[in-house]
mmCIF file of C-alpha atoms and ligand atoms in Angstrom:
data_model
loop_
_atom_site.group_PDB
_atom_site.id
_atom_site.type_symbol
_atom_site.label_atom_id
_atom_site.label_comp_id
_atom_site.label_asym_id
_atom_site.label_seq_id
_atom_site.Cartn_x
_atom_site.Cartn_y
_atom_site.Cartn_z
ATOM 1 C CA MET I 1 4.031 -5.386 2.837
ATOM 2 C CA GLU I 2 3.011 -6.205 6.526
ATOM 3 C CA ASP I 3 6.305 -5.547 7.923
ATOM 4 C CA ILE I 4 6.013 -2.164 6.689
ATOM 5 C CA VAL I 5 3.012 -1.627 8.498
ATOM 6 C CA GLU I 6 4.620 -3.044 11.881
ATOM 7 C CA ARG I 7 7.190 -0.643 11.644
ATOM 8 C CA GLU I 8 5.155 2.351 11.409
ATOM 9 C CA LEU I 9 2.983 1.072 14.355
ATOM 10 C CA ARG I 10 6.147 0.733 16.234
ATOM 11 C CA GLU I 11 6.812 4.241 15.541
ATOM 12 C CA ARG I 12 3.368 5.637 16.081
ATOM 13 C CA LEU I 13 2.825 3.453 19.445
ATOM 14 C CA ALA I 14 5.972 4.452 20.799
ATOM 15 C CA ALA I 15 5.819 3.574 24.809
ATOM 16 C CA SER I 16 2.055 2.079 24.800
ATOM 17 C CA ASP I 17 1.989 -1.603 25.442
ATOM 18 C CA TYR I 18 1.050 -3.446 22.557
ATOM 19 C CA GLU I 19 1.567 -6.433 20.480
ATOM 20 C CA ILE I 20 1.733 -6.933 16.707
ATOM 21 C CA GLU I 21 0.473 -10.243 14.626
ATOM 22 C CA LEU I 22 1.529 -10.329 11.393
ATOM 23 C CA ARG I 23 -0.731 -12.181 9.177
ATOM 24 C CA PRO I 24 -3.567 -13.656 11.639
ATOM 25 C CA LEU I 25 -4.955 -16.488 10.702
ATOM 26 C CA ASP I 26 -2.565 -16.553 7.530
ATOM 27 C CA LEU I 27 -4.066 -13.580 6.466
ATOM 28 C CA GLY I 28 -2.008 -12.213 3.726
ATOM 29 C CA GLY I 29 -2.049 -8.253 3.652
ATOM 30 C CA GLN I 30 -3.368 -8.180 7.364
ATOM 31 C CA VAL I 31 -1.799 -7.265 10.774
ATOM 32 C CA MET I 32 -3.625 -7.414 13.743
ATOM 33 C CA LEU I 33 -2.584 -5.125 17.066
ATOM 34 C CA HIS I 34 -3.297 -5.795 20.349
ATOM 35 C CA CYS I 35 -3.371 -2.709 22.602
ATOM 36 C CA ASP I 36 -4.645 -1.307 25.693
ATOM 37 C CA LEU I 37 -4.527 2.471 24.576
ATOM 38 C CA PRO I 38 -7.712 4.574 24.654
ATOM 39 C CA GLU I 39 -9.994 4.099 21.972
ATOM 40 C CA ALA I 40 -9.925 7.573 21.130
ATOM 41 C CA ASP I 41 -6.413 7.701 20.975
ATOM 42 C CA LEU I 42 -6.071 4.437 19.232
ATOM 43 C CA ARG I 43 -8.363 5.823 16.498
ATOM 44 C CA GLU I 44 -6.417 8.734 15.810
ATOM 45 C CA ILE I 45 -3.238 6.815 15.215
ATOM 46 C CA ALA I 46 -4.998 4.192 13.325
ATOM 47 C CA LEU I 47 -6.517 6.120 10.887
ATOM 48 C CA SER I 48 -3.679 8.072 9.952
ATOM 49 C CA LEU I 49 -1.258 5.408 9.327
ATOM 50 C CA ARG I 50 0.258 5.641 5.928
ATOM 51 C CA SER I 51 0.733 1.777 5.408
ATOM 52 C CA CYS I 52 -2.534 0.629 5.374
ATOM 53 C CA PHE I 53 -5.726 0.851 3.492
ATOM 54 C CA HIS I 54 -8.380 -0.084 5.967
ATOM 55 C CA VAL I 55 -8.930 -0.148 9.954
ATOM 56 C CA ILE I 56 -11.081 -2.721 11.430
ATOM 57 C CA ARG I 57 -11.745 -2.998 15.030
ATOM 58 C CA HIS I 58 -11.616 -6.751 15.875
ATOM 59 C CA VAL I 59 -14.560 -8.178 17.597
ATOM 60 C CA ALA I 60 -14.472 -12.087 17.557
ATOM 61 C CA PHE I 61 -13.363 -15.017 16.021
ATOM 62 C CA LEU I 62 -16.079 -17.515 15.882
ATOM 63 C CA PRO I 63 -15.558 -21.037 14.635
ATOM 64 C CA MET I 64 -17.772 -21.957 12.017
ATOM 65 C CA ALA I 65 -20.212 -24.577 12.781
ATOM 66 C CA GLU I 66 -20.416 -27.656 10.582
ATOM 67 C CA PRO I 67 -22.382 -28.351 8.504
ATOM 68 C CA GLU I 68 -24.167 -25.580 8.687
ATOM 69 C CA PRO I 69 -21.798 -22.437 9.029
ATOM 70 C CA LEU I 70 -24.433 -19.830 7.938
ATOM 71 C CA GLU I 71 -26.954 -21.411 11.069
ATOM 72 C CA GLY I 72 -23.875 -21.486 13.333
ATOM 73 C CA LEU I 73 -23.459 -17.534 12.402
ATOM 74 C CA GLU I 74 -26.738 -16.617 12.893
ATOM 75 C CA ALA I 75 -27.073 -18.297 16.201
ATOM 76 C CA ASP I 76 -23.387 -16.633 17.134
ATOM 77 C CA LEU I 77 -24.506 -13.235 16.272
ATOM 78 C CA ALA I 78 -27.741 -13.456 18.768
ATOM 79 C CA ASP I 79 -25.355 -13.493 21.389
ATOM 80 C CA LEU I 80 -22.049 -11.419 20.507
ATOM 81 C CA GLU I 81 -22.055 -8.082 22.101
ATOM 82 C CA ILE I 82 -20.539 -5.258 19.408
ATOM 83 C CA VAL I 83 -20.765 -2.055 21.074
ATOM 84 C CA GLU I 84 -20.727 0.018 18.198
ATOM 85 C CA MET I 85 -24.595 -1.593 16.773
ATOM 86 C CA ARG I 86 -25.571 -0.076 20.196
ATOM 87 C CA ALA I 87 -25.144 3.345 18.981
ATOM 88 C CA ALA I 88 -25.470 2.918 15.173
ATOM 89 C CA SER I 89 -28.588 4.083 13.359
ATOM 90 C CA ARG I 90 -28.178 2.190 9.868
ATOM 91 C CA PHE I 91 -25.646 -0.309 9.514
ATOM 92 C CA ARG I 92 -24.563 -2.685 6.781
ATOM 93 C CA VAL I 93 -22.637 -6.151 6.899
ATOM 94 C CA THR I 94 -19.827 -6.683 4.190
ATOM 95 C CA THR I 95 -18.144 -9.972 3.875
ATOM 96 C CA GLN I 96 -14.578 -11.034 2.318
ATOM 97 C CA ARG I 97 -14.167 -14.861 1.913
ATOM 98 C CA SER I 98 -10.939 -16.928 1.859
ATOM 99 C CA GLY I 99 -10.799 -20.926 1.900
ATOM 100 C CA GLU I 100 -13.504 -23.042 0.002
ATOM 101 C CA HIS I 101 -17.104 -22.486 1.225
ATOM 102 C CA GLU I 102 -20.322 -23.878 -0.021
ATOM 103 C CA PHE I 103 -21.854 -20.555 0.610
ATOM 104 C CA GLY I 104 -21.299 -17.239 -1.162
ATOM 105 C CA SER I 105 -20.377 -13.762 0.319
ATOM 106 C CA MET I 106 -23.813 -12.467 -0.322
ATOM 107 C CA ASP I 107 -25.346 -15.339 1.784
ATOM 108 C CA ALA I 108 -23.507 -14.656 4.803
ATOM 109 C CA GLN I 109 -24.187 -10.878 4.794
ATOM 110 C CA ARG I 110 -27.482 -11.515 4.642
ATOM 111 C CA ILE I 111 -27.511 -13.897 7.516
ATOM 112 C CA ALA I 112 -25.095 -11.865 9.255
ATOM 113 C CA GLY I 113 -27.332 -8.817 8.217
ATOM 114 C CA ALA I 114 -30.815 -10.524 9.315
ATOM 115 C CA ALA I 115 -29.025 -11.397 12.827
ATOM 116 C CA LEU I 116 -27.930 -8.087 14.153
ATOM 117 C CA VAL I 117 -31.308 -6.321 12.934
ATOM 118 C CA GLU I 118 -32.742 -8.947 15.044
ATOM 119 C CA HIS I 119 -30.335 -8.340 17.828
ATOM 120 C CA TYR I 120 -29.924 -4.449 17.867
ATOM 121 C CA GLY I 121 -33.112 -3.416 16.257
ATOM 122 C CA THR I 122 -31.151 -1.367 13.997
ATOM 123 C CA ALA I 123 -32.175 -0.823 10.523
ATOM 124 C CA VAL I 124 -29.830 -1.822 7.343
ATOM 125 C CA ASP I 125 -28.839 0.292 4.702
ATOM 126 C CA LEU I 126 -26.378 -0.664 2.255
ATOM 127 C CA GLU I 127 -25.436 2.650 1.012
ATOM 128 C CA ASP I 128 -26.196 5.382 3.671
ATOM 129 C CA PHE I 129 -25.009 3.840 6.838
ATOM 130 C CA ASP I 130 -22.923 4.882 9.689
ATOM 131 C CA THR I 131 -21.632 1.483 11.279
ATOM 132 C CA GLU I 132 -19.900 -1.025 8.869
ATOM 133 C CA VAL I 133 -19.941 -4.376 10.568
ATOM 134 C CA ARG I 134 -17.139 -7.118 8.793
ATOM 135 C CA VAL I 135 -17.972 -10.955 8.898
ATOM 136 C CA ASP I 136 -15.358 -12.344 6.731
ATOM 137 C CA ALA I 137 -15.485 -15.850 6.179
ATOM 138 C CA ILE I 138 -11.654 -17.274 6.671
ATOM 139 C CA ASP I 139 -11.142 -21.069 5.831
ATOM 140 C CA ASP I 140 -13.128 -22.548 9.003
ATOM 141 C CA THR I 141 -13.514 -19.435 11.308
ATOM 142 C CA TRP I 142 -15.753 -16.200 11.144
ATOM 143 C CA LEU I 143 -13.825 -13.147 11.548
ATOM 144 C CA VAL I 144 -16.293 -10.267 13.100
ATOM 145 C CA GLY I 145 -15.096 -6.739 13.016
ATOM 146 C CA VAL I 146 -16.181 -2.645 12.851
ATOM 147 C CA GLN I 147 -14.231 -1.273 10.164
ATOM 148 C CA TRP I 148 -13.269 2.022 11.167
ATOM 149 C CA THR I 149 -12.478 3.587 8.009
ATOM 150 C CA ARG I 150 -15.093 4.341 5.314
ATOM 151 C CA THR I 151 -12.678 5.202 2.528
ATOM 152 C CA SER I 152 -9.336 3.567 2.242
ATOM 153 C CA LEU I 153 -6.870 5.541 3.966
ATOM 154 C CA ASP I 154 -4.845 5.245 0.548
ATOM 155 C CA ARG I 155 -7.392 8.097 -1.041
ATOM 156 C CA ARG I 156 -5.566 10.813 1.088
ATOM 157 C CA TYR I 157 -4.784 13.248 -1.803
ATOM 158 C CA SER I 158 -6.881 15.287 -4.023
ATOM 159 C CA TRP I 159 -5.366 14.596 -7.342
ATOM 160 C CA VAL I 160 -5.849 16.841 -10.464
ATOM 161 C CA TYR I 161 -4.017 14.649 -12.987
ATOM 162 C CA ARG I 162 -4.469 11.008 -12.440
ATOM 163 C CA PRO I 163 -4.179 8.748 -15.798
ATOM 164 C CA ARG I 164 -4.957 5.211 -15.619
ATOM 165 C CA VAL I 165 -1.643 3.558 -14.752
ATOM 166 C CA THR I 166 -0.820 5.289 -11.044
ATOM 167 C CA LEU I 167 0.833 3.653 -8.393
ATOM 168 C CA ARG I 168 -1.484 3.421 -4.973
ATOM 169 C CA THR I 169 -0.480 6.091 -2.393
ATOM 170 C CA THR I 170 0.066 3.149 0.372
ATOM 171 C CA ILE I 171 2.288 1.388 -1.639
ATOM 172 C CA ALA I 172 4.346 4.347 -2.749
ATOM 173 C CA TYR I 173 5.255 5.006 1.508
ATOM 174 C CA GLY I 174 5.723 1.247 1.357
ATOM 175 C CA LEU I 175 8.635 1.437 -1.650
ATOM 176 C CA LEU I 176 9.970 4.658 0.541
ATOM 177 C CA ARG I 177 10.310 3.095 3.743
ATOM 178 C CA LEU I 178 12.242 0.350 2.373
ATOM 179 C CA ALA I 179 14.370 3.216 0.758
ATOM 180 C CA GLU I 180 15.850 4.165 4.570
ATOM 181 C CA LEU I 181 16.106 7.528 3.442
ATOM 182 C CA PRO I 182 19.135 9.099 5.469
ATOM 183 C CA ALA I 183 18.770 12.156 7.514
ATOM 184 C CA PRO I 184 20.093 15.514 5.885
ATOM 185 C CA THR I 185 23.794 16.112 6.767
ATOM 186 C CA ASP I 186 24.373 20.156 7.915
ATOM 187 C CA THR I 187 25.384 20.888 4.077
ATOM 188 C CA THR I 188 23.538 18.409 1.930
ATOM 189 C CA PRO I 189 19.812 17.643 2.002
ATOM 190 C CA THR I 190 18.329 14.072 1.445
ATOM 191 C CA THR I 191 17.647 13.651 -2.178
ATOM 192 C CA VAL I 192 14.798 10.983 -3.682
ATOM 193 C CA LEU I 193 14.760 10.536 -7.623
ATOM 194 C CA ASP I 194 11.662 8.979 -9.422
ATOM 195 C CA PRO I 195 13.200 8.579 -13.007
ATOM 196 C CA PHE I 196 9.454 7.313 -14.261
ATOM 197 C CA CYS I 197 7.531 9.284 -12.146
ATOM 198 C CA GLY I 198 4.436 9.326 -14.418
ATOM 199 C CA SER I 199 1.743 11.462 -11.985
ATOM 200 C CA GLY I 200 4.289 11.552 -9.294
ATOM 201 C CA THR I 201 2.641 9.509 -6.593
ATOM 202 C CA ILE I 202 5.756 8.704 -4.936
ATOM 203 C CA LEU I 203 7.197 12.330 -5.136
ATOM 204 C CA VAL I 204 4.279 13.472 -3.188
ATOM 205 C CA GLU I 205 4.273 11.048 -0.752
ATOM 206 C CA ALA I 206 7.881 11.530 -0.082
ATOM 207 C CA ALA I 207 7.166 15.105 0.044
ATOM 208 C CA SER I 208 4.130 15.000 2.442
ATOM 209 C CA LEU I 209 6.348 12.429 4.639
ATOM 210 C CA ARG I 210 9.108 14.315 5.376
ATOM 211 C CA SER I 211 9.706 18.478 5.098
ATOM 212 C CA ASP I 212 13.428 17.705 4.625
ATOM 213 C CA LEU I 213 13.338 15.632 1.210
ATOM 214 C CA ARG I 214 14.874 17.108 -1.727
ATOM 215 C CA CYS I 215 12.143 15.505 -4.353
ATOM 216 C CA LEU I 216 13.257 15.022 -7.798
ATOM 217 C CA GLY I 217 11.242 13.418 -10.720
ATOM 218 C CA ALA I 218 11.472 12.627 -14.472
ATOM 219 C CA ASP I 219 9.255 11.243 -17.416
ATOM 220 C CA ARG I 220 9.803 11.081 -20.922
ATOM 221 C CA ASP I 221 5.951 12.100 -21.580
ATOM 222 C CA PRO I 222 5.750 15.372 -21.257
ATOM 223 C CA GLU I 223 1.902 14.829 -20.355
ATOM 224 C CA ALA I 224 3.336 12.728 -16.869
ATOM 225 C CA VAL I 225 5.607 15.968 -16.510
ATOM 226 C CA GLU I 226 3.029 18.743 -16.547
ATOM 227 C CA GLY I 227 0.553 16.723 -14.693
ATOM 228 C CA THR I 228 3.135 15.464 -11.560
ATOM 229 C CA ARG I 229 3.637 19.573 -11.491
ATOM 230 C CA ALA I 230 -0.112 20.269 -11.762
ATOM 231 C CA ASN I 231 -0.315 17.774 -8.491
ATOM 232 C CA ALA I 232 2.403 19.405 -6.880
ATOM 233 C CA THR I 233 0.582 22.832 -7.041
ATOM 234 C CA ALA I 234 -2.454 21.396 -6.229
ATOM 235 C CA LEU I 235 -1.347 19.543 -2.927
ATOM 236 C CA GLY I 236 0.952 22.650 -1.855
ATOM 237 C CA LEU I 237 4.347 20.661 -2.739
ATOM 238 C CA ALA I 238 5.320 23.186 -5.625
ATOM 239 C CA GLY I 239 8.270 24.350 -4.259
ATOM 240 C CA ARG I 240 9.272 20.811 -2.867
ATOM 241 C CA ILE I 241 9.256 18.599 -6.040
ATOM 242 C CA ASP I 242 11.231 19.071 -8.939
ATOM 243 C CA VAL I 243 10.246 17.407 -12.220
ATOM 244 C CA ARG I 244 11.832 17.189 -15.619
ATOM 245 C CA GLU I 245 11.376 15.754 -19.118
ATOM 246 C CA ALA I 246 13.819 13.060 -19.227
ATOM 247 C CA ASP I 247 14.613 9.536 -20.361
ATOM 248 C CA ALA I 248 15.213 7.553 -17.526
ATOM 249 C CA ARG I 249 17.473 5.274 -19.873
ATOM 250 C CA ASP I 250 19.523 8.444 -19.990
ATOM 251 C CA LEU I 251 19.818 9.595 -15.898
ATOM 252 C CA ALA I 252 23.951 9.948 -16.132
ATOM 253 C CA GLU I 253 23.112 12.842 -18.392
ATOM 254 C CA SER I 254 20.345 13.975 -16.596
ATOM 255 C CA TYR I 255 21.745 14.374 -13.114
ATOM 256 C CA PRO I 256 25.154 14.947 -11.355
ATOM 257 C CA ALA I 257 27.171 11.701 -10.557
ATOM 258 C CA ALA I 258 26.422 10.598 -6.910
ATOM 259 C CA SER I 259 24.260 13.153 -6.254
ATOM 260 C CA VAL I 260 21.218 11.165 -5.288
ATOM 261 C CA ASP I 261 20.623 9.501 -1.813
ATOM 262 C CA ALA I 262 17.747 6.994 -3.153
ATOM 263 C CA LEU I 263 16.113 6.163 -6.146
ATOM 264 C CA VAL I 264 12.426 4.704 -5.873
ATOM 265 C CA THR I 265 10.463 4.098 -8.688
ATOM 266 C CA ASN I 266 8.051 1.926 -10.759
ATOM 267 C CA PRO I 267 8.843 1.387 -14.681
ATOM 268 C CA PRO I 268 6.336 0.760 -16.829
ATOM 269 C CA TYR I 269 4.444 -2.407 -16.079
ATOM 270 C CA GLY I 270 4.784 -3.981 -19.883
ATOM 271 C CA ILE I 271 1.054 -3.150 -20.532
ATOM 272 C CA ARG I 272 0.974 -0.129 -22.586
ATOM 273 C CA LEU I 273 4.354 -0.031 -23.872
ATOM 274 C CA GLY I 274 3.567 -3.066 -26.146
ATOM 275 C CA ARG I 275 5.223 -6.030 -27.166
ATOM 276 C CA ARG I 276 7.515 -4.840 -28.864
ATOM 277 C CA THR I 277 9.679 -2.648 -26.253
ATOM 278 C CA ASN I 278 12.880 -4.208 -25.325
ATOM 279 C CA TYR I 279 12.996 -4.252 -21.555
ATOM 280 C CA THR I 280 16.280 -5.902 -20.908
ATOM 281 C CA ASP I 281 17.421 -2.730 -22.921
ATOM 282 C CA LEU I 282 15.428 -0.562 -21.003
ATOM 283 C CA TYR I 283 16.720 -1.935 -17.604
ATOM 284 C CA ARG I 284 20.023 -2.041 -18.470
ATOM 285 C CA LYS I 285 20.555 1.374 -19.670
ATOM 286 C CA PHE I 286 18.188 2.714 -16.607
ATOM 287 C CA LEU I 287 19.973 0.708 -13.731
ATOM 288 C CA SER I 288 23.680 1.651 -15.411
ATOM 289 C CA GLY I 289 22.439 5.155 -15.109
ATOM 290 C CA ALA I 290 20.975 4.844 -11.655
ATOM 291 C CA VAL I 291 24.297 3.456 -10.029
ATOM 292 C CA THR I 292 26.192 6.469 -11.412
ATOM 293 C CA VAL I 293 23.994 9.002 -9.853
ATOM 294 C CA LEU I 294 23.273 7.272 -6.763
ATOM 295 C CA ARG I 295 25.464 7.835 -3.599
ATOM 296 C CA PRO I 296 27.390 4.930 -2.275
ATOM 297 C CA GLY I 297 25.568 2.994 -0.012
ATOM 298 C CA GLY I 298 22.309 4.608 -1.810
ATOM 299 C CA ARG I 299 19.239 2.301 -1.993
ATOM 300 C CA LEU I 300 17.219 1.863 -5.363
ATOM 301 C CA VAL I 301 14.015 0.303 -4.908
ATOM 302 C CA VAL I 302 12.092 -0.671 -7.863
ATOM 303 C CA LEU I 303 8.535 -2.110 -7.857
ATOM 304 C CA VAL I 304 8.697 -4.150 -11.444
ATOM 305 C CA GLY I 305 5.838 -5.355 -12.988
ATOM 306 C CA LYS I 306 5.670 -8.556 -15.663
ATOM 307 C CA ARG I 307 9.045 -8.116 -16.882
ATOM 308 C CA ARG I 308 11.037 -9.358 -13.716
ATOM 309 C CA ALA I 309 12.792 -11.821 -15.288
ATOM 310 C CA ALA I 310 14.260 -9.255 -17.382
ATOM 311 C CA PHE I 311 15.043 -6.885 -14.514
ATOM 312 C CA ASN I 312 16.634 -9.343 -12.578
ATOM 313 C CA ARG I 313 19.156 -10.384 -15.428
ATOM 314 C CA ALA I 314 19.870 -6.658 -15.600
ATOM 315 C CA VAL I 315 20.710 -6.345 -12.220
ATOM 316 C CA ARG I 316 23.090 -9.355 -12.085
ATOM 317 C CA GLU I 317 24.853 -7.828 -15.000
ATOM 318 C CA ILE I 318 25.861 -4.638 -12.625
ATOM 319 C CA ASP I 319 28.714 -5.008 -10.132
ATOM 320 C CA GLU I 320 28.102 -1.774 -8.447
ATOM 321 C CA VAL I 321 24.661 -3.113 -6.803
ATOM 322 C CA ASP I 322 24.083 -5.804 -3.994
ATOM 323 C CA ILE I 323 20.601 -7.095 -3.878
ATOM 324 C CA ILE I 324 19.616 -6.584 -0.305
ATOM 325 C CA ASN I 325 15.726 -8.030 -0.589
ATOM 326 C CA VAL I 326 13.257 -9.196 -3.437
ATOM 327 C CA ARG I 327 9.440 -9.312 -2.316
ATOM 328 C CA VAL I 328 6.399 -10.168 -4.124
ATOM 329 C CA ILE I 329 3.452 -7.944 -3.428
ATOM 330 C CA GLU I 330 0.031 -8.195 -4.283
ATOM 331 C CA ILE I 331 -2.093 -5.152 -5.490
ATOM 332 C CA GLY I 332 -5.643 -5.526 -6.222
ATOM 333 C CA GLY I 333 -4.876 -9.203 -8.301
ATOM 334 C CA VAL I 334 -1.728 -7.967 -10.064
ATOM 335 C CA TYR I 335 1.606 -9.409 -8.488
ATOM 336 C CA PRO I 336 4.700 -6.862 -9.019
ATOM 337 C CA ALA I 337 8.023 -7.541 -7.332
ATOM 338 C CA VAL I 338 9.637 -5.092 -5.005
ATOM 339 C CA PHE I 339 13.508 -5.066 -5.729
ATOM 340 C CA VAL I 340 15.542 -3.475 -3.133
ATOM 341 C CA LEU I 341 19.140 -2.822 -4.101
ATOM 342 C CA LYS I 342 21.917 -0.661 -2.345
ATOM 343 C CA ARG I 343 24.913 0.954 -4.340
ATOM 344 C CA ALA I 344 28.092 -0.424 -3.320
HETATM 345 C C1 LIG A 401 3.803 2.900 -14.362
HETATM 346 S S1 LIG A 401 3.896 4.498 -14.768
HETATM 347 C C2 LIG A 401 4.626 5.286 -13.365
HETATM 348 C C3 LIG A 401 3.020 5.682 -12.542
HETATM 349 C C4 LIG A 401 3.470 6.526 -10.761
HETATM 350 N N1 LIG A 401 4.568 5.925 -10.035
HETATM 351 C C5 LIG A 401 2.131 7.329 -10.572
HETATM 352 O O1 LIG A 401 2.057 6.596 -9.583
HETATM 353 O O2 LIG A 401 1.709 7.854 -11.426
HETATM 354 C C6 LIG A 401 5.584 4.368 -15.768
HETATM 355 C C7 LIG A 401 5.766 5.643 -16.131
HETATM 356 O O3 LIG A 401 7.117 5.627 -16.869
HETATM 357 C C8 LIG A 401 6.975 6.823 -18.475
HETATM 358 N N2 LIG A 401 8.283 6.225 -18.955
HETATM 359 C C9 LIG A 401 8.160 4.894 -19.925
HETATM 360 N N3 LIG A 401 9.448 4.643 -20.589
HETATM 361 C C10 LIG A 401 10.098 5.764 -19.824
HETATM 362 C C11 LIG A 401 11.427 6.437 -20.222
HETATM 363 N N4 LIG A 401 12.356 5.552 -21.386
HETATM 364 N N5 LIG A 401 11.780 7.522 -19.443
HETATM 365 C C12 LIG A 401 11.156 7.979 -18.477
HETATM 366 N N6 LIG A 401 9.967 7.950 -18.266
HETATM 367 C C13 LIG A 401 9.652 6.737 -19.259
HETATM 368 C C14 LIG A 401 5.575 6.723 -18.306
HETATM 369 O O4 LIG A 401 5.560 7.414 -19.429
HETATM 370 C C15 LIG A 401 5.066 6.533 -17.303
HETATM 371 O O5 LIG A 401 4.467 7.799 -16.941
#
């Protein structure tokens, strides 16, 4: 979803001078921004991004020394200026690794931590720190930075109902962006529907993103319907999200024809419904109702888990939709696909 981050950044940075690099060092899921905004302004923008989980201020790329990469790291950190370390009272180092290395993340953290203690005289505290230095090992490069986010930006809401299978808010934002929701007209609001709403992540994100959206949700599980309502109420969005108990296989019976501008959803992942569920049938019925309730030109954005071949087959049986784009994304070690379809 790096392109979604890029789109959001371009909107937020408007007239500033900047360059955006997707996947620096081939790192999936990372976007690098080079810009000359004052740090306070940049912080304000970066820490309110909806498309990102974490924000790191880049400090340096350090080539790994061979054959002793950890010794090389120790020497490099002895000379490296990290401004935040001057003001830090307690810090920690975290390391993520990608590629083949003879050392583990813990070894890198230990060596880097000791080198920074030596350099700045600041104490390490793994729990109660005010500065987090990232020393990531990416193939043959050390990527050094200071993490600005303490908790993930994804945790932007206080949920009162949160079952086990929920979508991450940042991904919900990405799906909504891919839906390219139109502006409302003088007479009709823009309507977005999530017919497998679960706890309502997509609806909550949509309602907080744009105050001019009409957000409709449904789930066949009454607990999910109540839970979504409770979440909407707790977040002050009760009047903006309209949820009902309904089966996504009968959409045309639940909503008027051509009444929805975009349908954004993530059907069951295929784990909880059990082996007996006929996904081809579920997807066929869902899609046939979806094309009825969608306005011509409206988008259908669906995050599909394990059964994407069945979804793909069902899509190809329906003449009224064009496939705009299919992408596989990574969410915590799981690789679902995002289908972006358009009602003809
Ligand atoms: C993957 S979860 C959705 C999670 C949701 N995006 C969230 O963040 O909480 C799928 C949801 O689909 C619902 N569901 C399963 N089959 C359904 C059907 N035929 N019609 C409507 N909802 C259904 C389940 O009850 C579950 O809440």
